[in-house]
mmCIF file of C-alpha atoms in Angstrom:
data_model
loop_
_atom_site.group_PDB
_atom_site.id
_atom_site.type_symbol
_atom_site.label_atom_id
_atom_site.label_comp_id
_atom_site.label_asym_id
_atom_site.label_seq_id
_atom_site.Cartn_x
_atom_site.Cartn_y
_atom_site.Cartn_z
ATOM 1 C CA ALA A 1 -9.441 -119.202 3.361
ATOM 2 C CA GLN A 2 -7.089 -120.296 5.721
ATOM 3 C CA THR A 3 -5.497 -118.143 8.195
ATOM 4 C CA VAL A 4 -2.931 -117.820 10.713
ATOM 5 C CA THR A 5 -2.321 -116.439 13.926
ATOM 6 C CA GLN A 6 1.128 -115.959 16.242
ATOM 7 C CA SER A 7 0.012 -114.111 19.355
ATOM 8 C CA GLN A 8 3.385 -113.145 20.632
ATOM 9 C CA PRO A 9 5.260 -109.953 18.161
ATOM 10 C CA GLU A 10 8.036 -110.375 20.616
ATOM 11 C CA MET A 11 9.713 -113.464 22.465
ATOM 12 C CA SER A 12 12.973 -113.367 24.256
ATOM 13 C CA VAL A 13 15.425 -116.260 25.910
ATOM 14 C CA GLN A 14 18.157 -117.234 27.859
ATOM 15 C CA GLU A 15 20.989 -118.531 25.510
ATOM 16 C CA ALA A 16 20.236 -122.491 27.309
ATOM 17 C CA GLU A 17 16.856 -122.130 27.915
ATOM 18 C CA THR A 18 13.732 -123.468 26.146
ATOM 19 C CA VAL A 19 11.342 -121.637 24.345
ATOM 20 C CA THR A 20 7.842 -122.097 23.040
ATOM 21 C CA LEU A 21 6.292 -120.062 20.606
ATOM 22 C CA SER A 22 2.778 -120.388 19.710
ATOM 23 C CA CYS A 23 0.695 -120.097 16.304
ATOM 24 C CA THR A 24 -3.123 -121.060 16.057
ATOM 25 C CA TYR A 25 -4.498 -121.520 12.638
ATOM 26 C CA ASP A 26 -8.466 -121.806 10.392
ATOM 27 C CA THR A 27 -9.556 -123.993 8.163
ATOM 28 C CA SER A 28 -12.093 -126.508 7.539
ATOM 29 C CA GLU A 29 -9.544 -128.785 5.612
ATOM 30 C CA SER A 30 -8.865 -132.086 7.364
ATOM 31 C CA ASP A 31 -5.715 -132.652 6.002
ATOM 32 C CA TYR A 32 -2.477 -130.314 5.271
ATOM 33 C CA TYR A 33 0.659 -128.950 6.051
ATOM 34 C CA LEU A 34 1.834 -126.672 9.100
ATOM 35 C CA PHE A 35 5.788 -125.427 8.795
ATOM 36 C CA TRP A 36 7.932 -123.365 10.731
ATOM 37 C CA TYR A 37 10.427 -120.814 8.694
ATOM 38 C CA LYS A 38 13.552 -118.954 10.566
ATOM 39 C CA GLN A 39 14.073 -115.694 8.860
ATOM 40 C CA PRO A 40 17.419 -114.545 10.396
ATOM 41 C CA PRO A 41 18.234 -110.894 9.905
ATOM 42 C CA SER A 42 20.282 -112.045 5.765
ATOM 43 C CA ARG A 43 16.536 -112.130 5.188
ATOM 44 C CA GLN A 44 16.608 -116.237 3.916
ATOM 45 C CA MET A 45 13.609 -117.972 4.408
ATOM 46 C CA ILE A 46 14.953 -121.104 6.412
ATOM 47 C CA LEU A 47 12.379 -124.333 6.267
ATOM 48 C CA VAL A 48 13.297 -125.790 10.355
ATOM 49 C CA ILE A 49 9.944 -128.351 10.632
ATOM 50 C CA ARG A 50 7.538 -129.698 8.496
ATOM 51 C CA GLN A 51 4.271 -131.747 10.107
ATOM 52 C CA GLU A 52 1.696 -133.166 8.477
ATOM 53 C CA ALA A 53 -2.241 -132.778 9.819
ATOM 54 C CA TYR A 54 -2.679 -136.434 9.336
ATOM 55 C CA LYS A 55 0.064 -137.253 11.197
ATOM 56 C CA GLN A 56 -0.322 -137.644 15.395
ATOM 57 C CA GLN A 57 3.247 -137.762 16.229
ATOM 58 C CA ASN A 58 4.612 -134.789 16.840
ATOM 59 C CA ALA A 59 7.729 -133.510 14.724
ATOM 60 C CA THR A 60 11.126 -132.875 15.710
ATOM 61 C CA GLU A 61 14.594 -131.955 14.319
ATOM 62 C CA ASN A 62 17.290 -131.755 16.573
ATOM 63 C CA ARG A 63 16.588 -128.706 19.273
ATOM 64 C CA PHE A 64 13.401 -128.194 17.880
ATOM 65 C CA SER A 65 10.017 -129.924 18.282
ATOM 66 C CA VAL A 66 6.582 -129.109 17.611
ATOM 67 C CA ASN A 67 3.309 -129.187 19.581
ATOM 68 C CA PHE A 68 0.584 -130.080 17.187
ATOM 69 C CA GLN A 69 -2.716 -130.166 18.632
ATOM 70 C CA LYS A 70 -5.083 -130.674 15.546
ATOM 71 C CA ALA A 71 -8.758 -130.053 17.894
ATOM 72 C CA ALA A 72 -7.251 -126.765 18.855
ATOM 73 C CA LYS A 73 -5.729 -125.870 15.443
ATOM 74 C CA SER A 74 -2.698 -125.604 17.831
ATOM 75 C CA PHE A 75 0.741 -125.505 16.775
ATOM 76 C CA SER A 76 3.673 -124.140 18.871
ATOM 77 C CA LEU A 77 6.989 -124.549 18.251
ATOM 78 C CA LYS A 78 9.987 -125.435 21.200
ATOM 79 C CA ILE A 79 13.722 -124.423 21.104
ATOM 80 C CA SER A 80 15.405 -126.304 23.457
ATOM 81 C CA ASP A 81 18.783 -125.450 24.399
ATOM 82 C CA SER A 82 18.452 -122.054 23.109
ATOM 83 C CA GLN A 83 21.460 -120.890 21.130
ATOM 84 C CA LEU A 84 22.697 -117.545 20.124
ATOM 85 C CA GLY A 85 22.362 -118.499 16.029
ATOM 86 C CA ASP A 86 18.664 -119.368 17.288
ATOM 87 C CA ALA A 87 17.682 -114.894 17.407
ATOM 88 C CA ALA A 88 15.627 -114.631 14.015
ATOM 89 C CA MET A 89 12.020 -114.230 12.989
ATOM 90 C CA TYR A 90 9.714 -116.880 12.993
ATOM 91 C CA PHE A 91 6.944 -117.497 10.447
ATOM 92 C CA CYS A 92 4.201 -120.053 10.937
ATOM 93 C CA ALA A 93 2.620 -121.357 7.664
ATOM 94 C CA TYR A 94 0.121 -123.507 6.660
ATOM 95 C CA ARG A 95 -0.435 -125.518 2.994
ATOM 96 C CA SER A 96 -3.266 -126.851 1.321
ATOM 97 C CA PRO A 97 -2.708 -130.484 0.416
ATOM 98 C CA ALA A 98 -1.352 -131.341 -2.969
ATOM 99 C CA ASN A 99 -4.256 -132.687 -4.285
ATOM 100 C CA ALA A 100 -6.581 -129.535 -2.276
ATOM 101 C CA GLY A 101 -7.366 -128.009 -6.326
ATOM 102 C CA GLY A 102 -8.152 -124.834 -7.023
ATOM 103 C CA THR A 103 -6.121 -121.096 -5.628
ATOM 104 C CA SER A 104 -5.227 -122.960 -2.411
ATOM 105 C CA TYR A 105 -2.435 -125.519 -4.049
ATOM 106 C CA GLY A 106 0.928 -124.788 -3.307
ATOM 107 C CA LYS A 107 -0.053 -121.608 -1.595
ATOM 108 C CA LEU A 108 1.503 -120.662 1.875
ATOM 109 C CA THR A 109 -0.113 -118.858 4.111
ATOM 110 C CA PHE A 110 1.938 -116.896 6.965
ATOM 111 C CA GLY A 111 1.151 -116.028 10.330
ATOM 112 C CA GLN A 112 3.024 -112.217 11.322
ATOM 113 C CA GLY A 113 5.792 -113.773 12.859
ATOM 114 C CA THR A 114 7.720 -113.542 16.272
ATOM 115 C CA ILE A 115 10.904 -112.496 16.275
ATOM 116 C CA LEU A 116 12.856 -114.093 19.106
ATOM 117 C CA THR A 117 16.200 -112.658 20.821
ATOM 118 C CA VAL A 118 17.911 -114.920 22.216
ATOM 119 C CA HIS A 119 20.183 -113.389 25.605
ATOM 120 C CA PRO A 120 23.771 -114.823 26.388
ATOM 121 C CA GLU B 1 23.394 -126.407 -6.515
ATOM 122 C CA ALA B 2 19.254 -125.907 -6.467
ATOM 123 C CA GLN B 3 18.698 -122.495 -5.934
ATOM 124 C CA VAL B 4 15.633 -119.756 -6.226
ATOM 125 C CA THR B 5 17.844 -116.174 -7.647
ATOM 126 C CA GLN B 6 15.600 -113.213 -7.487
ATOM 127 C CA ASN B 7 17.620 -110.029 -8.330
ATOM 128 C CA PRO B 8 17.685 -107.010 -7.282
ATOM 129 C CA ARG B 9 18.863 -107.816 -3.954
ATOM 130 C CA TYR B 10 17.597 -104.374 -3.152
ATOM 131 C CA LEU B 11 16.034 -101.193 -5.653
ATOM 132 C CA ILE B 12 15.174 -97.422 -4.694
ATOM 133 C CA THR B 13 12.838 -96.183 -7.190
ATOM 134 C CA VAL B 14 10.257 -93.246 -7.645
ATOM 135 C CA THR B 15 7.036 -93.364 -8.207
ATOM 136 C CA GLY B 16 5.489 -94.226 -11.481
ATOM 137 C CA LYS B 17 8.797 -96.023 -12.676
ATOM 138 C CA LYS B 18 7.716 -98.919 -13.864
ATOM 139 C CA LEU B 19 10.638 -101.815 -12.983
ATOM 140 C CA THR B 20 10.911 -105.052 -13.008
ATOM 141 C CA VAL B 21 12.366 -107.603 -10.292
ATOM 142 C CA THR B 22 13.402 -111.291 -12.124
ATOM 143 C CA CYS B 23 13.385 -114.625 -10.525
ATOM 144 C CA SER B 24 14.659 -117.740 -11.681
ATOM 145 C CA GLN B 25 15.130 -121.217 -10.536
ATOM 146 C CA ASN B 26 17.011 -124.137 -11.729
ATOM 147 C CA MET B 27 15.270 -126.991 -10.450
ATOM 148 C CA ASN B 28 12.894 -127.465 -13.236
ATOM 149 C CA HIS B 29 9.507 -126.564 -10.431
ATOM 150 C CA GLU B 30 6.286 -126.273 -12.041
ATOM 151 C CA TYR B 31 4.913 -123.750 -9.623
ATOM 152 C CA MET B 32 6.640 -120.721 -8.434
ATOM 153 C CA SER B 33 5.039 -116.967 -6.623
ATOM 154 C CA TRP B 34 5.820 -114.004 -5.107
ATOM 155 C CA TYR B 35 5.005 -112.725 -1.728
ATOM 156 C CA ARG B 36 5.616 -109.558 -0.229
ATOM 157 C CA GLN B 37 6.620 -109.383 3.429
ATOM 158 C CA ASP B 38 5.189 -106.389 5.486
ATOM 159 C CA PRO B 39 5.492 -105.638 9.449
ATOM 160 C CA GLY B 40 3.021 -107.263 11.662
ATOM 161 C CA LEU B 41 1.373 -108.645 8.244
ATOM 162 C CA GLY B 42 3.494 -111.724 7.248
ATOM 163 C CA LEU B 43 4.132 -112.931 3.832
ATOM 164 C CA ARG B 44 1.084 -112.448 1.301
ATOM 165 C CA GLN B 45 1.358 -114.355 -1.857
ATOM 166 C CA ILE B 46 0.730 -111.590 -4.951
ATOM 167 C CA TYR B 47 0.770 -114.103 -8.310
ATOM 168 C CA TYR B 48 1.600 -117.493 -8.453
ATOM 169 C CA SER B 49 1.804 -120.155 -11.072
ATOM 170 C CA MET B 50 1.010 -123.305 -12.202
ATOM 171 C CA ASN B 51 3.406 -123.895 -15.052
ATOM 172 C CA VAL B 52 4.140 -121.685 -18.080
ATOM 173 C CA GLU B 53 1.493 -119.826 -19.338
ATOM 174 C CA VAL B 54 -0.154 -120.313 -16.623
ATOM 175 C CA THR B 55 -0.715 -117.298 -13.536
ATOM 176 C CA ASP B 56 -3.515 -115.914 -11.416
ATOM 177 C CA LYS B 57 -3.753 -114.043 -8.503
ATOM 178 C CA GLY B 58 -3.014 -114.086 -4.774
ATOM 179 C CA ASP B 59 -3.953 -112.190 -2.105
ATOM 180 C CA VAL B 60 -2.333 -109.507 -2.784
ATOM 181 C CA PRO B 61 -2.387 -108.226 -6.559
ATOM 182 C CA GLU B 62 -3.003 -105.361 -7.178
ATOM 183 C CA GLY B 63 0.062 -103.347 -8.734
ATOM 184 C CA TYR B 64 1.559 -105.877 -9.664
ATOM 185 C CA LYS B 65 1.713 -107.897 -13.545
ATOM 186 C CA VAL B 66 3.614 -111.490 -13.986
ATOM 187 C CA SER B 67 4.283 -113.534 -16.391
ATOM 188 C CA ARG B 68 5.953 -116.774 -17.290
ATOM 189 C CA LYS B 69 7.217 -117.435 -20.639
ATOM 190 C CA GLU B 70 9.774 -120.052 -19.710
ATOM 191 C CA LYS B 71 9.329 -122.581 -16.909
ATOM 192 C CA ARG B 72 12.799 -121.364 -14.994
ATOM 193 C CA ASN B 73 11.728 -117.878 -15.114
ATOM 194 C CA PHE B 74 8.790 -115.542 -12.872
ATOM 195 C CA PRO B 75 9.398 -111.714 -13.109
ATOM 196 C CA LEU B 76 7.743 -109.778 -10.860
ATOM 197 C CA ILE B 77 6.540 -106.575 -13.222
ATOM 198 C CA LEU B 78 5.205 -103.123 -11.388
ATOM 199 C CA GLU B 79 3.794 -101.037 -13.895
ATOM 200 C CA SER B 80 3.741 -97.380 -11.628
ATOM 201 C CA PRO B 81 4.994 -98.064 -8.020
ATOM 202 C CA SER B 82 3.705 -96.314 -5.876
ATOM 203 C CA PRO B 83 4.970 -95.924 -2.086
ATOM 204 C CA ASN B 84 2.115 -98.835 -0.376
ATOM 205 C CA GLN B 85 4.481 -100.881 -2.632
ATOM 206 C CA THR B 86 7.290 -100.686 -0.632
ATOM 207 C CA SER B 87 8.410 -103.912 0.799
ATOM 208 C CA LEU B 88 10.222 -107.176 0.958
ATOM 209 C CA TYR B 89 9.331 -109.046 -1.674
ATOM 210 C CA PHE B 90 9.875 -112.815 -2.172
ATOM 211 C CA CYS B 91 10.168 -115.533 -5.513
ATOM 212 C CA ALA B 92 9.769 -119.064 -4.289
ATOM 213 C CA SER B 93 9.561 -122.408 -6.657
ATOM 214 C CA ARG B 94 8.105 -125.675 -5.277
ATOM 215 C CA SER B 95 7.319 -129.079 -7.545
ATOM 216 C CA LEU B 96 3.891 -130.342 -7.696
ATOM 217 C CA SER B 97 4.921 -133.612 -8.395
ATOM 218 C CA ALA B 98 7.528 -134.339 -5.633
ATOM 219 C CA ASN B 99 6.724 -134.274 -1.899
ATOM 220 C CA THR B 100 9.253 -131.585 -1.632
ATOM 221 C CA GLU B 101 8.435 -127.858 -0.425
ATOM 222 C CA ALA B 102 9.186 -124.370 -1.301
ATOM 223 C CA PHE B 103 12.358 -123.228 -2.220
ATOM 224 C CA PHE B 104 12.840 -119.026 -1.455
ATOM 225 C CA GLY B 105 14.891 -116.278 -3.154
ATOM 226 C CA GLN B 106 17.331 -114.279 -0.743
ATOM 227 C CA GLY B 107 14.550 -112.056 -0.694
ATOM 228 C CA THR B 108 14.076 -108.119 -2.529
ATOM 229 C CA ARG B 109 13.611 -104.885 -0.744
ATOM 230 C CA LEU B 110 12.011 -102.511 -2.148
ATOM 231 C CA THR B 111 11.757 -98.748 -1.363
ATOM 232 C CA VAL B 112 9.262 -96.763 -3.407
ATOM 233 C CA VAL B 113 9.516 -92.820 -2.773
#
């Protein structure tokens, strides 16, 4: 079974600065998807960024980028030019590929979450 | 608007009183699932459904039931709730044919006293 670990329960950053959230995972699969979700106080789950394991290029979405190290099974999220609206709980998640079959198909496996505080 | 709708958003109930949390999606998604979120544990899958009348257990199914009689609806049933089921619950749906990611409902905060 796959596992996802976020070792930083809480992180803080000054507005306009850069912060990196860590995530490691364990899997025996060679193809999979990794995600970062943002959960603001409204509790809504918002997809921030997605990475396909077969792509070597790191995904980017505006101020959000990832550092995907497949051999190390590491998937960190970098937030540049942090804004007050970035304050939230962030979850790292893993999903098996579409052809995985069995009970892993479609299931998201989440890390424990990291609470990000942004100071003005 | 594409969405997953959960009801209620908040619920306080007493131990042993049966309850149902509804989930409905308007995107014709085949795959639907329920997660619970607890501090320090992240989200964990309770049950999932690949299509109508096809359901299976996730990682933490004890104390829960589900049904999938229609494609759009996937209710979560707690036959005899206990305090350890106090949690934040999310329903999610996803297309198995399109290369899209899961849509989440707004969450249901359940307290069992």
